[in-house]
Coordinates of C-alpha atoms in Angstrom, one line a residue:
X1 CA 0.4 12.0 39.7
X2 CA 1.9 10.0 42.3
X3 CA 5.3 8.8 42.3
X4 CA 6.9 5.4 44.1
X5 CA 9.5 6.2 46.3
X6 CA 10.9 2.7 45.6
X7 CA 11.8 4.1 42.0
X8 CA 13.8 7.2 41.8
X9 CA 14.2 8.9 38.2
X10 CA 17.3 8.2 35.9
X11 CA 20.2 10.5 36.0
X12 CA 20.7 10.7 32.1
X13 CA 19.4 9.8 29.4
X14 CA 22.8 10.0 26.6
X15 CA 23.1 6.1 26.8
X16 CA 19.7 4.7 25.8
X17 CA 19.2 7.6 23.1
X18 CA 22.9 7.2 21.7
X19 CA 22.6 3.5 21.8
X20 CA 19.2 3.9 20.3
X21 CA 20.3 6.3 17.5
X22 CA 22.5 3.9 15.9
X23 CA 20.4 1.1 16.4
X24 CA 17.7 2.8 14.5
X25 CA 20.2 3.3 11.4
X26 CA 21.0 -0.4 11.4
X27 CA 17.1 -1.4 12.1
X28 CA 15.8 1.3 9.4
X29 CA 18.7 0.0 6.6
X30 CA 17.5 -3.6 7.6
X31 CA 13.8 -3.3 7.7
X32 CA 14.1 -2.2 3.8
X33 CA 17.1 -4.7 2.8
X34 CA 14.9 -7.7 3.7
X35 CA 12.2 -7.6 1.4
X36 CA 14.8 -6.2 -1.1
X37 CA 17.4 -8.9 -0.7
X38 CA 15.1 -12.0 -1.2
X39 CA 15.9 -12.4 -4.8
X40 CA 19.5 -11.8 -4.5
X41 CA 19.3 -14.7 -2.4
X42 CA 17.0 -16.8 -4.2
X43 CA 14.3 -16.8 -1.6
X44 CA 10.6 -16.0 -3.2
X45 CA 9.4 -12.2 -2.6
X46 CA 6.1 -13.9 -1.5
X47 CA 7.6 -14.4 2.0
X48 CA 8.2 -10.9 2.2
X49 CA 4.9 -10.4 4.4
X50 CA 5.5 -13.6 6.6
X51 CA 9.2 -12.3 7.1
X52 CA 7.6 -9.1 8.4
X53 CA 4.4 -10.7 10.3
X54 CA 7.2 -13.2 12.0
X55 CA 9.6 -10.4 13.2
X56 CA 6.3 -8.8 14.8
X57 CA 5.1 -11.9 16.4
X58 CA 8.7 -12.1 18.1
X59 CA 8.4 -8.6 19.1
X60 CA 4.8 -10.1 20.4
X61 CA 6.0 -12.8 22.5
X62 CA 9.3 -10.9 23.2
X63 CA 6.9 -7.7 24.8
X64 CA 5.4 -10.4 27.4
X65 CA 9.0 -11.6 28.5
X66 CA 11.2 -8.4 29.2
X67 CA 10.2 -7.2 32.8
X68 CA 12.3 -10.1 34.4
X69 CA 15.3 -9.4 32.7
X70 CA 15.4 -5.8 33.8
X71 CA 14.2 -6.7 37.0
X72 CA 17.2 -9.0 37.3
X73 CA 20.3 -8.0 35.6
X74 CA 18.7 -3.8 35.0
X75 CA 18.5 -1.7 32.3
X76 CA 22.0 -1.3 30.9
X77 CA 22.9 -4.9 31.1
X78 CA 19.5 -5.9 29.3
X79 CA 20.1 -3.1 26.3
X80 CA 23.4 -4.8 25.9
X81 CA 22.3 -8.4 25.8
X82 CA 19.0 -7.5 23.2
X83 CA 21.6 -5.8 21.1
X84 CA 23.8 -8.3 21.1
X85 CA 21.2 -11.0 20.1
X86 CA 20.0 -9.1 17.2
X87 CA 23.1 -8.6 16.2
X88 CA 23.6 -12.6 16.1
X89 CA 20.4 -12.9 14.4
X90 CA 21.7 -10.4 11.4
X91 CA 24.6 -12.1 10.9
X92 CA 23.2 -15.5 10.6
X93 CA 20.8 -14.4 7.6
X94 CA 23.4 -14.1 4.8
X95 CA 25.1 -17.2 6.3
X96 CA 21.8 -19.0 6.4
X97 CA 20.1 -18.3 2.6
X98 CA 16.9 -20.1 2.8
X99 CA 13.2 -19.0 4.2
X100 CA 13.1 -21.5 7.0
X101 CA 16.2 -19.8 9.0
X102 CA 15.2 -16.4 7.8
X103 CA 11.9 -16.9 9.2
X104 CA 13.7 -18.1 13.0
X105 CA 16.0 -15.5 12.8
X106 CA 13.8 -13.0 12.4
X107 CA 11.2 -14.4 14.8
X108 CA 14.3 -14.0 17.6
X109 CA 15.0 -10.6 16.1
X110 CA 11.3 -9.3 16.8
X111 CA 12.2 -10.5 20.4
X112 CA 15.5 -8.8 20.7
X113 CA 14.0 -5.4 19.4
X114 CA 10.7 -6.0 22.2
X115 CA 13.7 -5.8 24.3
X116 CA 15.3 -3.1 23.2
X117 CA 12.0 -0.8 22.7
X118 CA 10.8 -1.6 26.5
X119 CA 14.5 -1.2 28.2
X120 CA 14.6 2.1 26.3
X121 CA 11.3 3.7 26.6
X122 CA 10.9 2.3 30.6
X123 CA 14.2 4.3 31.3
X124 CA 13.1 7.3 29.7
X125 CA 9.3 7.4 31.5
X126 CA 10.2 6.2 34.9
X127 CA 9.8 8.8 37.7
X128 CA 9.2 12.0 35.9
X129 CA 6.2 14.5 35.5
X130 CA 3.9 14.1 32.4
X131 CA 5.5 17.1 31.0
X132 CA 8.9 15.6 31.2
X133 CA 8.0 12.3 30.0
X134 CA 6.3 13.7 26.7
X135 CA 9.4 15.9 26.0
X136 CA 11.7 12.7 26.6
X137 CA 9.4 10.3 24.8
X138 CA 10.0 12.7 21.9
X139 CA 13.3 13.1 22.3
X140 CA 13.1 9.3 22.0
X141 CA 11.0 9.0 19.0
X142 CA 13.3 11.7 17.2
X143 CA 16.6 9.7 17.5
X144 CA 14.4 6.5 16.4
X145 CA 12.7 8.0 13.2
X146 CA 15.6 9.8 12.5
X147 CA 18.2 7.1 13.0
X148 CA 15.9 5.3 10.6
X149 CA 15.5 7.6 8.0
X150 CA 19.6 7.8 7.7
X151 CA 19.3 4.1 7.6
X152 CA 16.9 4.5 4.5
X153 CA 19.4 5.9 2.7
X154 CA 21.6 2.8 2.9
X155 CA 19.5 1.0 0.2
X156 CA 20.5 3.3 -2.5
X157 CA 24.2 4.0 -1.0
X158 CA 25.4 0.2 -0.2
X159 CA 22.6 -1.8 -2.2
X160 CA 20.5 -4.7 -1.3
X161 CA 22.5 -7.5 -2.4
X162 CA 25.1 -10.1 -1.3
X163 CA 26.7 -10.0 2.1
X164 CA 27.9 -6.4 2.3
X165 CA 24.6 -4.5 3.5
X166 CA 24.5 -7.2 6.3
X167 CA 27.9 -6.6 7.3
X168 CA 27.2 -3.0 7.4
X169 CA 23.9 -3.9 9.6
X170 CA 26.2 -5.9 11.9
X171 CA 28.9 -2.6 12.3
X172 CA 26.4 -0.3 13.1
X173 CA 24.7 -2.9 15.8
X174 CA 28.0 -3.1 17.3
X175 CA 28.8 0.3 17.4
X176 CA 25.8 1.1 19.0
X177 CA 27.0 -1.2 22.0
X178 CA 29.7 1.3 22.9
X179 CA 27.6 3.7 24.8
X180 CA 26.1 1.4 27.7
X181 CA 29.5 -0.4 27.4
X182 CA 31.2 2.8 28.3
X183 CA 28.9 4.6 30.2
X184 CA 27.9 2.6 33.4
X185 CA 26.1 5.9 35.2
X186 CA 22.5 7.1 34.1
X187 CA 20.5 4.3 34.2
X188 CA 17.5 4.2 36.6
X189 CA 18.5 3.6 39.9
X190 CA 17.1 0.1 41.8
X191 CA 13.6 -0.3 41.6
X192 CA 10.8 -2.4 42.5
X193 CA 8.8 -3.0 39.6
X194 CA 5.4 -4.3 40.0
X195 CA 3.3 -6.0 37.5
X196 CA -0.4 -5.6 36.2
X197 CA -2.8 -7.7 37.2
X198 CA -5.4 -8.3 34.3
X199 CA -8.2 -6.4 36.4
X200 CA -5.5 -3.5 36.3
X201 CA -4.8 -3.9 32.7
X202 CA -8.6 -3.7 31.6
X203 CA -8.3 -0.2 33.5
X204 CA -5.8 0.9 31.3
X205 CA -7.0 3.5 28.7
X206 CA -8.4 1.7 26.2
X207 CA -7.9 4.4 23.3
X208 CA -4.3 3.9 24.2
X209 CA -4.3 0.4 23.9
X210 CA -6.2 1.1 20.4
X211 CA -3.7 3.5 19.4
X212 CA -0.6 1.2 19.7
X213 CA -2.8 -1.6 18.2
X214 CA -3.6 0.6 14.8
X215 CA 0.1 2.1 15.1
X216 CA 1.8 -1.4 14.7
X217 CA -1.2 -2.1 12.0
X218 CA 0.6 0.7 10.0
X219 CA 3.8 0.7 11.1
X220 CA 4.3 -3.2 10.1
X221 CA 3.0 -2.7 7.1
X222 CA 4.9 0.6 6.0
X223 CA 8.0 -1.8 7.1
X224 CA 6.9 -5.0 5.8
X225 CA 5.2 -3.9 2.5
X226 CA 6.0 -0.2 1.1
X227 CA 9.2 -1.0 -0.5
X228 CA 7.4 -3.7 -2.5
X229 CA 4.3 -1.6 -3.1
X230 CA 6.8 1.2 -4.2
X231 CA 8.7 -1.3 -7.0
X232 CA 5.4 -2.5 -8.0
X233 CA 4.5 1.1 -9.1
X234 CA 8.0 0.7 -11.5
X235 CA 10.3 2.8 -9.2
X236 CA 13.7 2.5 -8.7
X237 CA 15.9 1.8 -5.3
X238 CA 16.6 5.4 -5.2
X239 CA 13.6 6.4 -5.6
X240 CA 12.0 3.7 -2.9
X241 CA 15.0 5.2 -0.6
X242 CA 13.7 8.5 -0.8
X243 CA 10.4 7.6 -0.4
X244 CA 10.9 5.8 2.4
X245 CA 13.0 8.4 4.1
X246 CA 10.3 10.8 3.8
X247 CA 8.0 8.2 5.6
X248 CA 10.4 8.4 8.4
X249 CA 11.4 12.2 8.3
X250 CA 7.7 13.1 8.7
X251 CA 7.4 10.7 11.9
X252 CA 10.3 12.5 13.1
X253 CA 9.5 16.1 12.3
X254 CA 6.1 15.7 13.8
X255 CA 7.7 14.4 17.4
X256 CA 8.5 18.3 18.9
X257 CA 5.0 19.3 17.9
X258 CA 3.2 16.0 19.4
X259 CA 5.4 16.7 22.6
X260 CA 4.3 20.0 23.3
X261 CA 0.6 19.8 21.7
X262 CA -0.1 16.7 23.7
X263 CA 0.4 17.9 27.4
X264 CA -2.4 20.9 26.7
X265 CA -5.1 18.8 24.9
X266 CA -6.9 15.6 25.2
X267 CA -4.4 13.0 23.7
X268 CA -7.5 10.5 22.5
X269 CA -8.6 13.6 20.4
X270 CA -4.8 14.0 19.4
X271 CA -5.0 10.5 18.3
X272 CA -8.1 10.8 15.9
X273 CA -6.5 14.4 14.4
X274 CA -3.2 12.5 13.5
X275 CA -5.6 9.5 12.1
X276 CA -7.2 12.2 9.7
X277 CA -3.9 13.8 9.1
X278 CA -3.0 10.2 7.6
X279 CA -6.5 10.0 5.8
X280 CA -5.9 13.1 4.1
X281 CA -2.2 12.2 3.5
X282 CA -3.5 9.2 1.1
X283 CA -6.5 11.5 -0.7
X284 CA -3.4 13.2 -2.3
X285 CA -2.1 9.9 -4.0
X286 CA -5.6 9.4 -5.0
X287 CA -5.5 12.6 -6.7
X288 CA -1.3 12.5 -8.1
X289 CA 0.9 10.0 -8.9
X290 CA 3.6 13.0 -9.2
X291 CA 6.8 12.0 -7.4
X292 CA 6.8 15.2 -5.8
X293 CA 3.2 14.8 -4.6
X294 CA 4.4 11.3 -3.4
X295 CA 7.0 12.5 -1.4
X296 CA 4.7 14.8 0.3
X297 CA 1.6 12.7 0.7
X298 CA 4.3 9.7 2.3
X299 CA 5.8 12.3 4.5
X300 CA 2.5 13.3 5.9
X301 CA 1.6 9.6 6.0
X302 CA 4.6 9.4 8.2
X303 CA 3.8 12.4 10.3
X304 CA 0.3 10.6 11.3
X305 CA 1.8 6.5 11.6
X306 CA 4.5 7.9 13.7
X307 CA 2.6 10.3 15.7
X308 CA 0.4 7.3 17.2
X309 CA 2.6 5.3 19.3
X310 CA 4.2 7.8 21.3
X311 CA 0.5 9.5 21.6
X312 CA -0.7 6.5 23.3
X313 CA 2.0 5.2 25.2
X314 CA 1.9 8.7 27.2
X315 CA -1.6 8.3 27.3
X316 CA -1.1 4.8 29.0
X317 CA 1.2 6.1 31.7
X318 CA -0.8 9.0 32.7
X319 CA -1.3 9.2 36.3
X320 CA 0.5 5.6 36.5
X321 CA 3.0 5.0 39.9
X322 CA 6.7 4.7 38.8
X323 CA 6.7 1.5 39.7
X324 CA 4.4 0.2 37.0
X325 CA 6.1 1.9 34.0
X326 CA 7.8 -0.9 32.9
X327 CA 4.7 -3.5 32.9
X328 CA 2.6 -0.6 31.1
X329 CA 5.3 -0.4 28.4
X330 CA 5.0 -4.0 28.0
X331 CA 1.2 -4.2 27.6
X332 CA 1.5 -1.4 25.1
X333 CA 4.3 -2.8 23.2
X334 CA 2.4 -6.1 23.4
X335 CA -0.8 -4.2 21.8
X336 CA 1.3 -2.7 19.2
X337 CA 3.0 -6.1 18.5
X338 CA -0.5 -7.6 17.6
X339 CA -1.1 -5.0 15.2
X340 CA 2.6 -5.4 13.7
X341 CA 1.6 -9.2 13.1
X342 CA -1.7 -8.9 11.9
X343 CA -0.6 -5.7 9.6
X344 CA 1.1 -7.3 6.9
X345 CA -0.8 -10.2 6.5
X346 CA -4.2 -8.2 6.2
X347 CA -2.2 -5.8 4.2
X348 CA -1.0 -8.4 1.9
X349 CA -4.3 -9.1 0.9
X350 CA -4.8 -5.5 -1.0
X351 CA -1.6 -5.6 -2.8
X352 CA -3.0 -7.4 -5.7
X353 CA -5.0 -4.3 -6.4
X354 CA -3.6 -0.9 -7.9
X355 CA -2.7 1.0 -5.2
X356 CA -3.9 -1.4 -2.8
X357 CA -1.6 -0.5 0.2
X358 CA -2.4 3.0 0.6
X359 CA -6.6 1.6 0.0
X360 CA -5.7 -0.6 3.2
X361 CA -4.3 2.5 5.2
X362 CA -7.5 4.6 4.4
X363 CA -10.0 2.1 5.5
X364 CA -7.4 1.7 8.9
X365 CA -7.2 5.5 9.5
X366 CA -10.2 6.3 9.0
X367 CA -12.4 4.0 11.0
X368 CA -9.2 4.8 14.1
X369 CA -10.3 8.6 13.4
X370 CA -13.6 8.1 13.7
X371 CA -13.3 6.2 17.0
X372 CA -11.1 8.2 18.5
X373 CA -13.3 11.3 17.8
X374 CA -16.2 9.9 19.3
X375 CA -13.9 8.3 22.2
X376 CA -12.7 11.8 23.1
X377 CA -16.5 13.2 23.5
X378 CA -17.3 10.5 25.8
X379 CA -14.2 9.3 27.5
X380 CA -13.8 10.4 31.4
X381 CA -10.5 10.2 33.1
X382 CA -9.4 6.8 34.3
X383 CA -6.7 6.3 36.8
X384 CA -5.2 3.2 37.7
X385 CA -4.8 2.2 41.7
X386 CA -1.7 1.8 42.4

């Protein structure tokens, strides 16, 4: 792997990881809060899928705009700016309780979160060996999913009605600003970021792009529709929060394993195996709807769904010069965002059926597993020319 002399590795990862963890707690609570709070603000719950898709559309738009911001103001100030922008959208939602305002706020929130993701991912991936990148991204995902898991319990502890939950989310986001505000060292040194041409983008790993795309489809549907799907199964708010936490806890627990295994075997094959794990998990829900079985099955689904993105993004960054890392993470987030925007809309068509969301996941993950297994057989290593 070739490292650019214009891009030196960062000296510390405390700021991005600490800030991300607090952001993740707020984000995890907010993702479940929004669809469950619609009725309390007299907004039709049918807009839940549109709010989710609008958010991921913002993620899609934002993923194309981040590189110039980072290049101009640096990782630390970019991190602060995107957190502030997200906090503003959260504050505006209860103040303007109507669907049009919420759609606009979720669009802007998606753009802000795209910035947070690209800043943190590129901060951790610049200037290290493939093994170190895998470890750092594993830590990133563990912090993200661990924080998101804790955030899910806000549904049962704080609730989903009125202004209070949004104030709690806002406080968490403002607290996430403290690490980058108080610690000025540790961000990547001055770096000559380079964009990728269409030809270079076409030479990035296709399984990596598809892995990010499918991760977006599944994750967008989980965050946007899973709480409503569980409510349709006559589960109460506390049970929903536990099951959502099980999904994310599964995703968190698999990260150290993924970090170790991904440097020892084909990442494309690993993507296929994790997709098959999701297929098996959904099969368990077909066999039994017992609450304990649901917890186990959804934890395994979380392992599958939350593993796809880190595997795919490390696959995309293999053999890349460090000056291309920010651009590459943008492309992968772009792929993820396309899936995230389309996933909830496609999944909503299945919601009319009994166990419809699980049927949707079964089809998507089985098709992905088949593709990845075939791709791992025929794929040759592709190196992007710097």
